[in-house]
């Protein structure tokens, strides 16, 4: 269901929207008069995703609000991703559709950070504690961006459109050309950065580093981690850039794990591909010669779910042929 179709009436009074915590808002909602002014959920979503510079929300949303609105936006993300990565679309219209939807996601994140400081609060501490915010919303945001910027159907071996699923030699060549073109694009690098952030969160939440294990049994997290591992290994497979592979001079490594969003090297790498992505936990470049090491490291997290691990191994076997 698209968010445009969700016409649930929500209270609109200033007292409710001015509430700063969930408990306060819940109490106000229960005690408000029945004839209170209301706003439809679909209109609230339109306001939230409006990227116009002249538009500003007149109310403050909480973490739960942002999580639910992001959930409601998933149908639009899926629709754009499926259409944009089809080889039946020309390159110009493909990136136009991706960029338009990506801009909305970035605006959503900027509003969320302004209202909730979720990313800052989550990554500011050195360890997971009782006051650390639950990172599921962050994972869903990164997964949404990853889905927009990576041809996941193709990477899952399904082909990018009806004409690419036949398994013929022509279709295989077509898919390879599609993946090679994707791997050198800014979309691929943006997808890899988002995949890395998902891995960063999951590793931070891992039961090996904290006793909480609060993401361990969440199906969304498992799928997000699988897609992240697939994107990272696919990108590495098509990247032939480190001095070992090129026999060239040293190249600057770019921290794609913990560098600030506005870090000059990170921004240039995303936009132009300048530099080489650094897989910080192993201090190795994300490059063709390191695919085996990257895959082995990522399996440490994926192995917690046997079905996910088998799917990743199946992808690695396909990777040798694409």
mmCIF file of C-alpha atoms in Angstrom, residues 1-309:
data_model
loop_
_atom_site.group_PDB
_atom_site.id
_atom_site.type_symbol
_atom_site.label_atom_id
_atom_site.label_comp_id
_atom_site.label_asym_id
_atom_site.label_seq_id
_atom_site.Cartn_x
_atom_site.Cartn_y
_atom_site.Cartn_z
ATOM 1 C CA UNK A 1 0.000 0.000 0.000
ATOM 2 C CA UNK A 2 1.289 3.445 -0.901
ATOM 3 C CA UNK A 3 1.222 6.200 1.711
ATOM 4 C CA UNK A 4 -1.088 8.138 -0.641
ATOM 5 C CA UNK A 5 -3.758 5.500 0.087
ATOM 6 C CA UNK A 6 -3.528 5.698 3.900
ATOM 7 C CA UNK A 7 -6.224 8.177 4.860
ATOM 8 C CA UNK A 8 -6.206 7.619 8.640
ATOM 9 C CA UNK A 9 -7.264 10.788 10.510
ATOM 10 C CA UNK A 10 -4.727 11.975 13.096
ATOM 11 C CA UNK A 11 -5.119 14.702 15.738
ATOM 12 C CA UNK A 12 -3.823 18.062 14.615
ATOM 13 C CA UNK A 13 -4.010 20.202 17.760
ATOM 14 C CA UNK A 14 -0.865 22.139 18.635
ATOM 15 C CA UNK A 15 -0.651 20.548 22.102
ATOM 16 C CA UNK A 16 -0.242 17.084 20.616
ATOM 17 C CA UNK A 17 2.313 18.105 18.012
ATOM 18 C CA UNK A 18 4.300 20.178 20.496
ATOM 19 C CA UNK A 19 4.797 17.186 22.789
ATOM 20 C CA UNK A 20 8.498 16.356 23.112
ATOM 21 C CA UNK A 21 8.287 12.707 24.257
ATOM 22 C CA UNK A 22 6.094 9.740 23.367
ATOM 23 C CA UNK A 23 4.495 9.417 26.814
ATOM 24 C CA UNK A 24 3.425 13.048 26.816
ATOM 25 C CA UNK A 25 1.899 12.777 23.361
ATOM 26 C CA UNK A 26 0.080 9.558 24.226
ATOM 27 C CA UNK A 27 -1.461 11.155 27.298
ATOM 28 C CA UNK A 28 -2.612 14.183 25.308
ATOM 29 C CA UNK A 29 -4.126 11.987 22.597
ATOM 30 C CA UNK A 30 -6.174 10.044 25.142
ATOM 31 C CA UNK A 31 -7.454 13.163 26.885
ATOM 32 C CA UNK A 32 -8.227 15.374 23.907
ATOM 33 C CA UNK A 33 -11.890 16.121 23.119
ATOM 34 C CA UNK A 34 -13.588 13.990 20.466
ATOM 35 C CA UNK A 35 -14.220 16.974 18.189
ATOM 36 C CA UNK A 36 -10.569 17.905 17.827
ATOM 37 C CA UNK A 37 -9.159 19.056 14.487
ATOM 38 C CA UNK A 38 -7.600 16.291 12.399
ATOM 39 C CA UNK A 39 -5.193 15.772 9.486
ATOM 40 C CA UNK A 40 -5.024 12.750 7.178
ATOM 41 C CA UNK A 41 -1.895 10.600 7.348
ATOM 42 C CA UNK A 42 -1.353 10.886 3.565
ATOM 43 C CA UNK A 43 -1.277 14.691 3.827
ATOM 44 C CA UNK A 44 1.149 14.542 6.756
ATOM 45 C CA UNK A 45 3.439 12.343 4.634
ATOM 46 C CA UNK A 46 3.232 14.784 1.731
ATOM 47 C CA UNK A 47 4.242 17.619 4.068
ATOM 48 C CA UNK A 48 7.129 15.611 5.482
ATOM 49 C CA UNK A 49 8.505 14.644 2.062
ATOM 50 C CA UNK A 50 8.049 18.063 0.485
ATOM 51 C CA UNK A 51 11.553 19.109 -0.601
ATOM 52 C CA UNK A 52 10.529 22.669 -1.407
ATOM 53 C CA UNK A 53 12.766 25.235 0.256
ATOM 54 C CA UNK A 54 9.704 27.350 1.065
ATOM 55 C CA UNK A 55 7.952 24.580 2.978
ATOM 56 C CA UNK A 56 8.474 23.992 6.692
ATOM 57 C CA UNK A 57 6.633 21.609 9.003
ATOM 58 C CA UNK A 58 4.547 23.372 11.604
ATOM 59 C CA UNK A 59 4.861 20.502 14.057
ATOM 60 C CA UNK A 60 7.605 18.348 15.519
ATOM 61 C CA UNK A 61 7.672 14.604 14.831
ATOM 62 C CA UNK A 62 9.039 11.979 17.221
ATOM 63 C CA UNK A 63 11.211 8.942 16.492
ATOM 64 C CA UNK A 64 8.108 6.757 16.176
ATOM 65 C CA UNK A 65 6.567 9.210 13.706
ATOM 66 C CA UNK A 66 9.668 9.145 11.546
ATOM 67 C CA UNK A 67 9.874 5.370 11.643
ATOM 68 C CA UNK A 68 6.236 4.958 10.594
ATOM 69 C CA UNK A 69 6.480 7.532 7.819
ATOM 70 C CA UNK A 70 9.571 5.792 6.463
ATOM 71 C CA UNK A 71 7.673 2.487 6.515
ATOM 72 C CA UNK A 72 4.856 4.166 4.590
ATOM 73 C CA UNK A 73 7.361 5.409 1.996
ATOM 74 C CA UNK A 74 8.631 1.896 1.185
ATOM 75 C CA UNK A 75 6.101 1.241 -1.580
ATOM 76 C CA UNK A 76 7.314 4.334 -3.442
ATOM 77 C CA UNK A 77 10.963 3.319 -2.950
ATOM 78 C CA UNK A 78 10.262 -0.184 -4.258
ATOM 79 C CA UNK A 79 8.338 1.138 -7.257
ATOM 80 C CA UNK A 80 11.072 3.592 -8.265
ATOM 81 C CA UNK A 81 13.866 1.046 -7.700
ATOM 82 C CA UNK A 82 12.195 -1.637 -9.849
ATOM 83 C CA UNK A 83 11.532 0.734 -12.731
ATOM 84 C CA UNK A 84 14.808 2.652 -12.550
ATOM 85 C CA UNK A 85 17.079 -0.405 -12.677
ATOM 86 C CA UNK A 86 15.322 -2.021 -15.622
ATOM 87 C CA UNK A 87 17.491 -2.008 -18.736
ATOM 88 C CA UNK A 88 14.343 -1.004 -20.617
ATOM 89 C CA UNK A 89 14.822 2.497 -19.159
ATOM 90 C CA UNK A 90 17.402 4.813 -20.694
ATOM 91 C CA UNK A 91 20.222 6.009 -18.471
ATOM 92 C CA UNK A 92 19.063 9.616 -18.231
ATOM 93 C CA UNK A 93 15.534 8.797 -17.059
ATOM 94 C CA UNK A 94 16.903 6.100 -14.737
ATOM 95 C CA UNK A 95 19.092 8.499 -12.771
ATOM 96 C CA UNK A 96 16.442 11.205 -12.833
ATOM 97 C CA UNK A 97 13.962 8.879 -11.089
ATOM 98 C CA UNK A 98 16.556 7.671 -8.575
ATOM 99 C CA UNK A 99 17.753 11.170 -7.734
ATOM 100 C CA UNK A 100 14.227 12.502 -7.218
ATOM 101 C CA UNK A 101 13.352 9.738 -4.753
ATOM 102 C CA UNK A 102 16.789 9.915 -3.119
ATOM 103 C CA UNK A 103 16.326 13.639 -2.554
ATOM 104 C CA UNK A 104 13.116 12.917 -0.657
ATOM 105 C CA UNK A 105 14.882 10.335 1.515
ATOM 106 C CA UNK A 106 17.687 12.770 2.290
ATOM 107 C CA UNK A 107 15.150 15.437 3.215
ATOM 108 C CA UNK A 108 13.398 12.941 5.489
ATOM 109 C CA UNK A 109 16.732 12.155 7.198
ATOM 110 C CA UNK A 110 17.603 15.840 7.595
ATOM 111 C CA UNK A 111 14.241 16.513 9.250
ATOM 112 C CA UNK A 112 14.607 13.453 11.475
ATOM 113 C CA UNK A 113 18.071 14.480 12.601
ATOM 114 C CA UNK A 114 16.906 18.038 13.261
ATOM 115 C CA UNK A 115 13.973 16.850 15.402
ATOM 116 C CA UNK A 116 15.440 13.728 17.053
ATOM 117 C CA UNK A 117 19.240 13.784 16.651
ATOM 118 C CA UNK A 118 18.945 10.031 16.140
ATOM 119 C CA UNK A 119 22.186 9.436 14.243
ATOM 120 C CA UNK A 120 24.198 11.747 16.477
ATOM 121 C CA UNK A 121 22.843 10.140 19.653
ATOM 122 C CA UNK A 122 23.352 6.616 18.364
ATOM 123 C CA UNK A 123 26.968 6.994 17.256
ATOM 124 C CA UNK A 124 28.126 9.413 19.954
ATOM 125 C CA UNK A 125 28.641 6.757 22.639
ATOM 126 C CA UNK A 126 31.425 4.210 22.678
ATOM 127 C CA UNK A 127 29.164 1.378 23.841
ATOM 128 C CA UNK A 128 25.520 0.316 23.664
ATOM 129 C CA UNK A 129 23.630 1.329 26.801
ATOM 130 C CA UNK A 130 20.040 1.625 28.058
ATOM 131 C CA UNK A 131 19.759 5.180 26.701
ATOM 132 C CA UNK A 132 21.075 4.316 23.233
ATOM 133 C CA UNK A 133 18.262 4.736 20.677
ATOM 134 C CA UNK A 134 17.049 1.636 18.856
ATOM 135 C CA UNK A 135 18.686 1.799 15.393
ATOM 136 C CA UNK A 136 15.992 0.073 13.325
ATOM 137 C CA UNK A 137 14.910 3.380 11.765
ATOM 138 C CA UNK A 138 18.499 4.106 10.721
ATOM 139 C CA UNK A 139 18.825 0.654 9.179
ATOM 140 C CA UNK A 140 15.573 1.082 7.255
ATOM 141 C CA UNK A 141 16.729 4.473 5.958
ATOM 142 C CA UNK A 142 20.049 3.079 4.729
ATOM 143 C CA UNK A 143 18.278 0.035 3.258
ATOM 144 C CA UNK A 144 15.865 2.313 1.386
ATOM 145 C CA UNK A 145 18.751 4.286 -0.117
ATOM 146 C CA UNK A 146 20.633 1.080 -0.942
ATOM 147 C CA UNK A 147 17.563 -0.323 -2.727
ATOM 148 C CA UNK A 148 17.280 2.843 -4.801
ATOM 149 C CA UNK A 149 20.926 2.873 -5.870
ATOM 150 C CA UNK A 150 21.650 -0.840 -6.435
ATOM 151 C CA UNK A 151 20.102 -3.236 -9.013
ATOM 152 C CA UNK A 152 19.093 -5.761 -6.361
ATOM 153 C CA UNK A 153 16.981 -7.952 -8.671
ATOM 154 C CA UNK A 154 19.941 -8.366 -10.987
ATOM 155 C CA UNK A 155 22.318 -9.059 -8.100
ATOM 156 C CA UNK A 156 19.894 -11.677 -6.776
ATOM 157 C CA UNK A 157 20.114 -13.457 -10.132
ATOM 158 C CA UNK A 158 16.571 -12.571 -11.202
ATOM 159 C CA UNK A 159 17.412 -10.284 -14.128
ATOM 160 C CA UNK A 160 16.470 -6.629 -14.256
ATOM 161 C CA UNK A 161 13.449 -7.038 -16.566
ATOM 162 C CA UNK A 162 11.371 -9.697 -18.337
ATOM 163 C CA UNK A 163 13.830 -9.833 -21.234
ATOM 164 C CA UNK A 164 16.811 -10.557 -18.967
ATOM 165 C CA UNK A 165 15.510 -13.674 -17.196
ATOM 166 C CA UNK A 166 15.783 -16.194 -19.988
ATOM 167 C CA UNK A 167 19.357 -17.253 -19.136
ATOM 168 C CA UNK A 168 20.469 -17.029 -22.754
ATOM 169 C CA UNK A 169 23.966 -15.934 -23.738
ATOM 170 C CA UNK A 170 22.555 -12.598 -24.919
ATOM 171 C CA UNK A 171 20.791 -11.988 -21.596
ATOM 172 C CA UNK A 172 23.937 -12.893 -19.636
ATOM 173 C CA UNK A 173 26.042 -10.440 -21.649
ATOM 174 C CA UNK A 174 23.374 -7.787 -21.207
ATOM 175 C CA UNK A 175 23.360 -8.294 -17.434
ATOM 176 C CA UNK A 176 27.140 -8.145 -17.228
ATOM 177 C CA UNK A 177 27.201 -4.867 -19.144
ATOM 178 C CA UNK A 178 24.513 -3.493 -16.821
ATOM 179 C CA UNK A 179 26.504 -4.449 -13.720
ATOM 180 C CA UNK A 180 29.767 -3.060 -15.095
ATOM 181 C CA UNK A 181 28.070 0.238 -15.883
ATOM 182 C CA UNK A 182 26.507 0.330 -12.419
ATOM 183 C CA UNK A 183 29.794 -0.467 -10.632
ATOM 184 C CA UNK A 184 31.553 2.628 -11.979
ATOM 185 C CA UNK A 185 28.628 4.984 -11.306
ATOM 186 C CA UNK A 186 28.016 7.283 -8.357
ATOM 187 C CA UNK A 187 24.891 5.222 -7.617
ATOM 188 C CA UNK A 188 27.078 2.202 -6.869
ATOM 189 C CA UNK A 189 29.290 4.162 -4.492
ATOM 190 C CA UNK A 190 26.256 5.611 -2.691
ATOM 191 C CA UNK A 191 24.832 2.089 -2.388
ATOM 192 C CA UNK A 192 28.147 0.818 -0.969
ATOM 193 C CA UNK A 193 28.273 3.644 1.588
ATOM 194 C CA UNK A 194 24.747 2.845 2.771
ATOM 195 C CA UNK A 195 25.568 -0.880 2.860
ATOM 196 C CA UNK A 196 28.630 -0.102 4.970
ATOM 197 C CA UNK A 197 26.560 1.923 7.431
ATOM 198 C CA UNK A 198 24.163 -1.011 7.841
ATOM 199 C CA UNK A 199 27.127 -3.291 8.547
ATOM 200 C CA UNK A 200 28.531 -0.729 10.965
ATOM 201 C CA UNK A 201 25.282 -0.656 12.956
ATOM 202 C CA UNK A 202 24.885 -4.442 12.966
ATOM 203 C CA UNK A 203 28.476 -4.961 14.081
ATOM 204 C CA UNK A 204 27.997 -2.386 16.822
ATOM 205 C CA UNK A 205 24.873 -4.215 17.973
ATOM 206 C CA UNK A 206 26.403 -7.662 17.630
ATOM 207 C CA UNK A 207 26.058 -9.952 20.689
ATOM 208 C CA UNK A 208 29.826 -10.349 20.500
ATOM 209 C CA UNK A 209 30.176 -6.714 21.567
ATOM 210 C CA UNK A 210 27.055 -6.297 23.698
ATOM 211 C CA UNK A 211 24.892 -8.637 25.724
ATOM 212 C CA UNK A 212 21.642 -7.065 24.500
ATOM 213 C CA UNK A 213 21.531 -8.664 21.036
ATOM 214 C CA UNK A 214 18.479 -6.520 20.362
ATOM 215 C CA UNK A 215 18.714 -6.838 16.562
ATOM 216 C CA UNK A 216 19.520 -10.549 16.504
ATOM 217 C CA UNK A 217 16.035 -11.859 15.680
ATOM 218 C CA UNK A 218 14.761 -9.011 13.521
ATOM 219 C CA UNK A 219 13.996 -10.197 9.984
ATOM 220 C CA UNK A 220 14.453 -6.710 8.495
ATOM 221 C CA UNK A 221 17.978 -6.528 9.898
ATOM 222 C CA UNK A 222 18.908 -9.931 8.461
ATOM 223 C CA UNK A 223 17.700 -8.949 4.991
ATOM 224 C CA UNK A 224 19.405 -5.561 5.241
ATOM 225 C CA UNK A 225 22.683 -7.221 6.181
ATOM 226 C CA UNK A 226 22.361 -9.741 3.336
ATOM 227 C CA UNK A 227 21.702 -7.016 0.759
ATOM 228 C CA UNK A 228 24.590 -4.986 2.137
ATOM 229 C CA UNK A 229 26.999 -7.920 1.855
ATOM 230 C CA UNK A 230 25.848 -8.584 -1.720
ATOM 231 C CA UNK A 231 26.294 -4.950 -2.770
ATOM 232 C CA UNK A 232 29.744 -4.640 -1.164
ATOM 233 C CA UNK A 233 31.074 -7.857 -2.731
ATOM 234 C CA UNK A 234 29.561 -7.087 -6.157
ATOM 235 C CA UNK A 235 31.101 -3.613 -6.143
ATOM 236 C CA UNK A 236 34.469 -5.010 -5.060
ATOM 237 C CA UNK A 237 34.330 -7.647 -7.799
ATOM 238 C CA UNK A 238 34.085 -4.936 -10.467
ATOM 239 C CA UNK A 239 36.625 -2.594 -8.849
ATOM 240 C CA UNK A 240 40.186 -2.994 -10.124
ATOM 241 C CA UNK A 241 41.897 -0.002 -8.569
ATOM 242 C CA UNK A 242 44.307 -0.766 -5.724
ATOM 243 C CA UNK A 243 48.091 -0.614 -6.297
ATOM 244 C CA UNK A 244 48.341 -4.418 -6.066
ATOM 245 C CA UNK A 245 45.893 -4.842 -8.962
ATOM 246 C CA UNK A 246 47.050 -1.908 -11.106
ATOM 247 C CA UNK A 247 50.757 -2.061 -10.201
ATOM 248 C CA UNK A 248 50.480 1.694 -9.925
ATOM 249 C CA UNK A 249 51.377 4.248 -7.238
ATOM 250 C CA UNK A 250 49.655 4.340 -3.823
ATOM 251 C CA UNK A 251 46.125 5.714 -3.834
ATOM 252 C CA UNK A 252 44.325 7.587 -1.062
ATOM 253 C CA UNK A 253 42.010 5.430 1.034
ATOM 254 C CA UNK A 254 38.578 6.806 1.915
ATOM 255 C CA UNK A 255 36.968 5.954 5.255
ATOM 256 C CA UNK A 256 33.457 4.808 4.320
ATOM 257 C CA UNK A 257 32.717 3.627 7.876
ATOM 258 C CA UNK A 258 33.000 6.519 10.254
ATOM 259 C CA UNK A 259 33.860 9.624 8.220
ATOM 260 C CA UNK A 260 31.376 12.510 8.659
ATOM 261 C CA UNK A 261 28.855 12.964 5.848
ATOM 262 C CA UNK A 262 30.555 16.204 4.781
ATOM 263 C CA UNK A 263 34.098 14.781 4.806
ATOM 264 C CA UNK A 264 35.835 16.063 1.647
ATOM 265 C CA UNK A 265 37.339 12.716 0.666
ATOM 266 C CA UNK A 266 34.071 10.865 1.211
ATOM 267 C CA UNK A 267 32.067 13.420 -0.782
ATOM 268 C CA UNK A 268 34.544 13.318 -3.683
ATOM 269 C CA UNK A 269 34.583 9.515 -3.662
ATOM 270 C CA UNK A 270 30.790 9.327 -3.810
ATOM 271 C CA UNK A 271 30.528 11.906 -6.571
ATOM 272 C CA UNK A 272 33.549 11.154 -8.763
ATOM 273 C CA UNK A 273 35.097 7.916 -7.527
ATOM 274 C CA UNK A 274 38.337 9.657 -6.523
ATOM 275 C CA UNK A 275 40.231 7.513 -4.013
ATOM 276 C CA UNK A 276 39.647 3.939 -2.905
ATOM 277 C CA UNK A 277 37.084 2.771 -0.346
ATOM 278 C CA UNK A 278 38.683 1.490 2.864
ATOM 279 C CA UNK A 279 37.047 -1.448 4.673
ATOM 280 C CA UNK A 280 38.088 -0.132 8.066
ATOM 281 C CA UNK A 281 37.544 -3.252 10.237
ATOM 282 C CA UNK A 282 40.146 -5.138 8.173
ATOM 283 C CA UNK A 283 42.110 -2.120 6.909
ATOM 284 C CA UNK A 284 41.829 -3.379 3.337
ATOM 285 C CA UNK A 285 40.565 -1.680 0.160
ATOM 286 C CA UNK A 286 37.189 -2.613 -1.336
ATOM 287 C CA UNK A 287 38.766 -4.081 -4.448
ATOM 288 C CA UNK A 288 38.610 -7.163 -6.656
ATOM 289 C CA UNK A 289 41.654 -8.744 -5.026
ATOM 290 C CA UNK A 290 39.974 -8.574 -1.593
ATOM 291 C CA UNK A 291 36.565 -10.107 -2.362
ATOM 292 C CA UNK A 292 37.398 -13.365 -0.564
ATOM 293 C CA UNK A 293 38.492 -11.534 2.605
ATOM 294 C CA UNK A 294 35.456 -9.264 2.540
ATOM 295 C CA UNK A 295 33.071 -12.186 2.038
ATOM 296 C CA UNK A 296 34.675 -14.173 4.852
ATOM 297 C CA UNK A 297 34.372 -11.224 7.220
ATOM 298 C CA UNK A 298 30.739 -10.508 6.299
ATOM 299 C CA UNK A 299 29.788 -14.150 6.823
ATOM 300 C CA UNK A 300 30.654 -13.800 10.508
ATOM 301 C CA UNK A 301 27.442 -11.781 10.861
ATOM 302 C CA UNK A 302 25.365 -13.614 8.247
ATOM 303 C CA UNK A 303 26.112 -17.059 9.688
ATOM 304 C CA UNK A 304 23.705 -16.367 12.566
ATOM 305 C CA UNK A 305 20.863 -17.132 10.143
ATOM 306 C CA UNK A 306 21.434 -20.309 8.118
ATOM 307 C CA UNK A 307 18.961 -19.330 5.381
ATOM 308 C CA UNK A 308 20.571 -15.926 4.902
ATOM 309 C CA UNK A 309 24.035 -17.486 4.920
#
